[in-house]
Coordinates of C-alpha atoms in Angstrom, one line a residue:
X1 CA 56.4 43.4 -10.4
X2 CA 55.6 43.8 -14.1
X3 CA 52.3 43.9 -15.9
X4 CA 51.6 41.5 -18.7
X5 CA 48.5 40.7 -21.0
X6 CA 47.4 37.4 -22.4
X7 CA 46.9 38.3 -26.0
X8 CA 44.0 36.0 -26.6
X9 CA 42.1 37.9 -24.0
X10 CA 41.5 40.8 -26.4
X11 CA 39.1 38.6 -28.4
X12 CA 35.5 39.0 -28.0
X13 CA 34.9 35.4 -26.6
X14 CA 36.5 32.8 -24.5
X15 CA 39.8 31.5 -25.7
X16 CA 38.0 28.1 -25.8
X17 CA 36.2 29.2 -28.9
X18 CA 39.3 30.7 -30.5
X19 CA 37.3 33.6 -32.0
X20 CA 39.2 36.0 -34.0
X21 CA 39.7 37.3 -37.5
X22 CA 40.3 34.0 -39.1
X23 CA 43.9 35.0 -39.6
X24 CA 45.9 33.7 -36.5
X25 CA 48.9 35.8 -37.2
X26 CA 46.9 39.0 -37.5
X27 CA 45.1 38.2 -34.4
X28 CA 48.4 37.8 -32.7
X29 CA 49.9 41.0 -34.0
X30 CA 46.7 42.8 -33.0
X31 CA 47.0 41.5 -29.4
X32 CA 50.6 42.5 -29.2
X33 CA 50.0 46.0 -30.5
X34 CA 47.0 46.5 -28.0
X35 CA 49.1 45.3 -25.1
X36 CA 51.8 47.7 -26.1
X37 CA 49.4 50.6 -26.5
X38 CA 48.2 49.9 -23.0
X39 CA 51.7 50.2 -21.5
X40 CA 52.2 46.5 -20.6
X41 CA 55.7 45.1 -20.3
X42 CA 55.0 41.7 -21.6
X43 CA 52.5 39.3 -23.2
X44 CA 51.6 35.6 -22.9
X45 CA 50.3 33.6 -25.7
X46 CA 49.1 30.1 -26.4
X47 CA 51.4 27.7 -28.2
X48 CA 48.8 25.0 -28.7
X49 CA 46.8 26.8 -31.2
X50 CA 47.0 29.9 -33.4
X51 CA 50.0 31.7 -34.7
X52 CA 52.5 30.0 -32.3
X53 CA 51.1 26.4 -32.6
X54 CA 54.1 24.5 -31.5
X55 CA 53.9 21.6 -34.2
X56 CA 53.3 24.1 -37.1
X57 CA 55.6 27.1 -36.4
X58 CA 59.0 27.1 -38.1
X59 CA 62.2 28.9 -37.5
X60 CA 61.4 31.8 -39.9
X61 CA 58.0 32.3 -38.1
X62 CA 59.7 32.2 -34.7
X63 CA 62.0 35.0 -35.8
X64 CA 59.1 36.9 -37.1
X65 CA 57.2 36.6 -33.9
X66 CA 60.1 37.7 -31.7
X67 CA 60.7 40.7 -34.1
X68 CA 57.0 41.7 -33.7
X69 CA 57.0 41.3 -29.8
X70 CA 60.4 43.1 -29.4
X71 CA 59.6 46.0 -31.9
X72 CA 56.5 46.7 -29.7
X73 CA 58.8 47.0 -26.6
X74 CA 57.6 43.8 -25.1
X75 CA 58.8 40.3 -24.1
X76 CA 57.0 37.0 -23.4
X77 CA 56.0 36.7 -19.8
X78 CA 55.1 33.1 -20.4
X79 CA 53.9 30.8 -23.1
X80 CA 50.7 28.8 -22.5
X81 CA 51.0 25.1 -23.2
X82 CA 47.5 24.1 -22.1
X83 CA 45.8 21.6 -24.2
X84 CA 42.2 22.4 -23.9
X85 CA 42.2 22.5 -20.1
X86 CA 42.6 18.7 -19.9
X87 CA 45.4 17.5 -17.6
X88 CA 47.7 14.4 -17.1
X89 CA 45.2 12.0 -15.7
X90 CA 45.1 9.4 -18.5
X91 CA 48.2 7.2 -18.7
X92 CA 47.9 6.4 -22.4
X93 CA 47.2 10.0 -23.5
X94 CA 50.1 11.2 -21.3
X95 CA 52.6 9.5 -23.6
X96 CA 51.9 12.2 -26.4
X97 CA 50.9 14.9 -24.2
X98 CA 54.2 14.8 -22.2
X99 CA 56.2 14.8 -25.4
X100 CA 54.1 17.6 -26.9
X101 CA 54.6 19.6 -23.6
X102 CA 58.4 19.1 -24.0
X103 CA 58.2 20.6 -27.4
X104 CA 56.2 23.6 -26.2
X105 CA 59.0 24.1 -23.5
X106 CA 61.5 24.0 -26.4
X107 CA 59.5 26.5 -28.4
X108 CA 59.3 28.9 -25.4
X109 CA 63.1 28.7 -25.2
X110 CA 63.3 29.8 -28.8
X111 CA 60.9 32.6 -27.9
X112 CA 63.4 33.7 -25.2
X113 CA 61.0 32.6 -22.5
X114 CA 61.7 30.2 -19.7
X115 CA 58.0 29.6 -18.4
X116 CA 55.3 27.5 -19.9
X117 CA 51.9 27.5 -18.0
X118 CA 49.4 24.8 -18.1
X119 CA 46.7 22.8 -16.3
X120 CA 47.6 19.4 -15.0
X121 CA 44.1 18.3 -13.9
X122 CA 42.8 18.1 -10.3
X123 CA 45.1 16.5 -7.9
X124 CA 43.2 13.8 -5.8
X125 CA 43.1 14.4 -2.0
X126 CA 44.7 11.1 -1.3
X127 CA 47.2 8.7 -2.8
X128 CA 45.6 6.7 -5.6
X129 CA 46.3 5.4 -9.1
X130 CA 45.1 8.7 -10.7
X131 CA 47.4 10.8 -8.5
X132 CA 50.4 8.4 -9.4
X133 CA 49.7 8.7 -13.1
X134 CA 49.8 12.5 -12.7
X135 CA 52.9 12.3 -10.7
X136 CA 54.7 10.1 -13.3
X137 CA 53.9 12.6 -16.1
X138 CA 54.8 15.7 -14.1
X139 CA 57.9 14.2 -12.8
X140 CA 59.2 13.5 -16.4
X141 CA 58.3 17.1 -17.3
X142 CA 59.9 18.5 -14.1
X143 CA 63.1 16.7 -15.0
X144 CA 63.0 17.9 -18.6
X145 CA 62.4 21.5 -17.6
X146 CA 65.1 21.4 -15.1
X147 CA 67.5 20.2 -17.9
X148 CA 66.9 23.2 -20.1
X149 CA 66.6 25.8 -17.4
X150 CA 62.8 26.2 -17.7
X151 CA 59.8 25.9 -15.6
X152 CA 56.5 24.1 -16.5
X153 CA 54.0 26.1 -14.3
X154 CA 50.9 24.6 -13.0
X155 CA 47.9 27.0 -12.7
X156 CA 46.2 27.2 -9.3
X157 CA 42.6 26.6 -8.7
X158 CA 41.4 23.0 -9.2
X159 CA 42.7 22.1 -5.7
X160 CA 43.9 24.0 -2.6
X161 CA 47.4 25.4 -2.4
X162 CA 48.2 23.0 0.3
X163 CA 47.3 20.0 -1.8
X164 CA 49.2 21.4 -4.7
X165 CA 52.2 22.1 -2.7
X166 CA 52.2 18.6 -1.3
X167 CA 51.9 17.1 -4.8
X168 CA 54.8 19.3 -6.2
X169 CA 57.0 18.3 -3.2
X170 CA 56.5 14.7 -4.2
X171 CA 58.0 15.0 -7.7
X172 CA 61.6 15.1 -6.7
X173 CA 62.5 17.8 -9.1
X174 CA 61.9 21.6 -9.3
X175 CA 61.1 21.9 -13.0
X176 CA 57.3 21.9 -12.4
X177 CA 56.5 25.2 -10.7
X178 CA 53.3 27.4 -10.2
X179 CA 51.4 29.9 -12.3
X180 CA 49.5 31.5 -9.4
X181 CA 45.9 32.6 -10.3
X182 CA 44.2 34.1 -7.2
X183 CA 40.8 34.3 -8.8
X184 CA 40.7 30.5 -9.6
X185 CA 41.4 29.9 -5.8
X186 CA 38.6 32.2 -4.8
X187 CA 36.1 31.1 -7.4
X188 CA 36.8 27.2 -7.5
X189 CA 38.0 26.0 -4.1
X190 CA 37.4 28.9 -1.6
X191 CA 41.1 29.0 -0.8
X192 CA 42.8 32.2 0.5
X193 CA 45.3 33.5 -2.1
X194 CA 47.2 35.5 0.5
X195 CA 48.0 32.4 2.6
X196 CA 48.4 30.4 -0.7
X197 CA 51.3 32.6 -1.7
X198 CA 53.2 31.7 1.5
X199 CA 52.4 28.0 1.0
X200 CA 53.6 27.8 -2.5
X201 CA 56.3 30.6 -2.4
X202 CA 59.2 28.4 -3.6
X203 CA 57.2 27.3 -6.6
X204 CA 55.7 30.6 -8.0
X205 CA 57.3 31.8 -11.2
X206 CA 54.3 33.6 -13.0
X207 CA 50.8 35.0 -12.0
X208 CA 47.5 35.7 -13.7
X209 CA 45.8 38.8 -12.7
X210 CA 42.2 37.8 -12.6
X211 CA 39.3 38.3 -10.3
X212 CA 35.8 36.7 -9.5
X213 CA 33.5 35.2 -7.0
X214 CA 32.2 31.7 -6.0
X215 CA 28.5 31.5 -6.6
X216 CA 26.4 30.1 -3.7
X217 CA 27.6 26.9 -2.0
X218 CA 30.2 26.1 -4.6
X219 CA 27.5 26.1 -7.3
X220 CA 29.7 27.7 -9.8
X221 CA 31.7 31.0 -10.2
X222 CA 31.6 34.3 -11.9
X223 CA 34.7 36.0 -13.3
X224 CA 34.6 39.8 -12.7
X225 CA 36.8 42.7 -13.7
X226 CA 39.8 43.3 -11.4
X227 CA 38.8 44.8 -8.1
X228 CA 35.2 43.6 -8.2
X229 CA 35.6 40.1 -7.2
X230 CA 36.8 38.3 -4.0
X231 CA 40.6 38.8 -4.4
X232 CA 42.0 40.8 -1.6
X233 CA 44.5 42.7 -3.9
X234 CA 46.3 44.8 -1.3
X235 CA 47.2 41.9 0.8
X236 CA 47.7 39.5 -2.0
X237 CA 50.3 41.8 -3.8
X238 CA 52.0 42.6 -0.4
X239 CA 52.3 38.8 0.1
X240 CA 53.9 38.4 -3.4
X241 CA 56.3 41.2 -2.5
X242 CA 57.1 39.6 0.8
X243 CA 58.3 36.4 -0.8
X244 CA 60.5 38.5 -3.3
X245 CA 58.4 37.9 -6.3
X246 CA 59.6 40.2 -9.1
X247 CA 57.8 38.5 -12.0
X248 CA 54.6 39.2 -14.1
X249 CA 51.1 39.9 -13.1
X250 CA 49.6 38.8 -16.5
X251 CA 46.1 40.0 -17.0
X252 CA 43.7 37.3 -18.3
X253 CA 40.2 38.1 -19.2
X254 CA 38.2 35.1 -20.3
X255 CA 34.6 36.6 -20.5
X256 CA 32.8 40.0 -21.1
X257 CA 31.5 41.9 -24.0
X258 CA 34.4 44.5 -24.1
X259 CA 37.5 42.7 -23.1
X260 CA 39.8 45.6 -24.3
X261 CA 38.0 47.9 -21.8
X262 CA 38.3 45.3 -19.0
X263 CA 42.0 44.8 -19.8
X264 CA 42.6 48.6 -19.7
X265 CA 40.8 48.8 -16.4
X266 CA 42.8 45.9 -15.0
X267 CA 46.0 47.4 -16.0
X268 CA 45.0 50.8 -14.5
X269 CA 43.9 49.0 -11.3
X270 CA 47.2 47.2 -10.9
X271 CA 49.2 50.3 -11.5
X272 CA 47.2 52.1 -8.9
X273 CA 47.7 49.2 -6.4
X274 CA 51.5 48.9 -6.9
X275 CA 51.9 52.6 -6.6
X276 CA 49.8 52.7 -3.3
X277 CA 51.7 49.8 -1.9
X278 CA 55.1 51.3 -3.0
X279 CA 55.9 48.3 -5.2
X280 CA 56.0 50.0 -8.6

């Protein structure tokens, strides 16, 4: 398994506020350089805003971005195609959102990356109109991703792994896969990431390395530095190894006053765990 870093996580605020220097390319370069300095193998970056914004970037800029990443000894672990956390729950909005998501998949290919991560919304527990609307959009994206040899990877957390797996099985194509985030499962739905890996094993193509706890009786959550939350890292990493996962553990840090220190702690934590478990 390889260690990656989400470049936006180096900022001093949540990615939702898009806080940086005011120069998206400079922010991207800073993130890439910091990831390289920490000894990461890859980076993930958003393609829905900033330097890589899918509907603004051109061929020359794509070439420049690739050169920056490669010259720092890195590759893209994944590209983030999330449009502000909103999923595919609105039939009319899905028309544009599906087409935009296809363009992000195309951009990822040009960045020599086959994985785009996103949120699709919360899958309803039972069959209903909302679930069918989500299925129609995701099936179209699954077919398209299959056609270009890519994966549109849904982030875990809004629902249990069993429910997500059932939904993905219903799509009839394998292009929509899973970006496995163990912290989201612990924080949001009290699901066991270790069992979840087995449940979703045929779909997992990318993971986020994040930690946290659920507060009270599902009254919210708190994201914490790696090793200080509720993720059972020894058994979780062993579960990934058991299913033959050889992809990225991409560090994502969405809160905290010193994200760079937290990212370094996370990288050192993961290296230590992989060494201890004989997985490095």
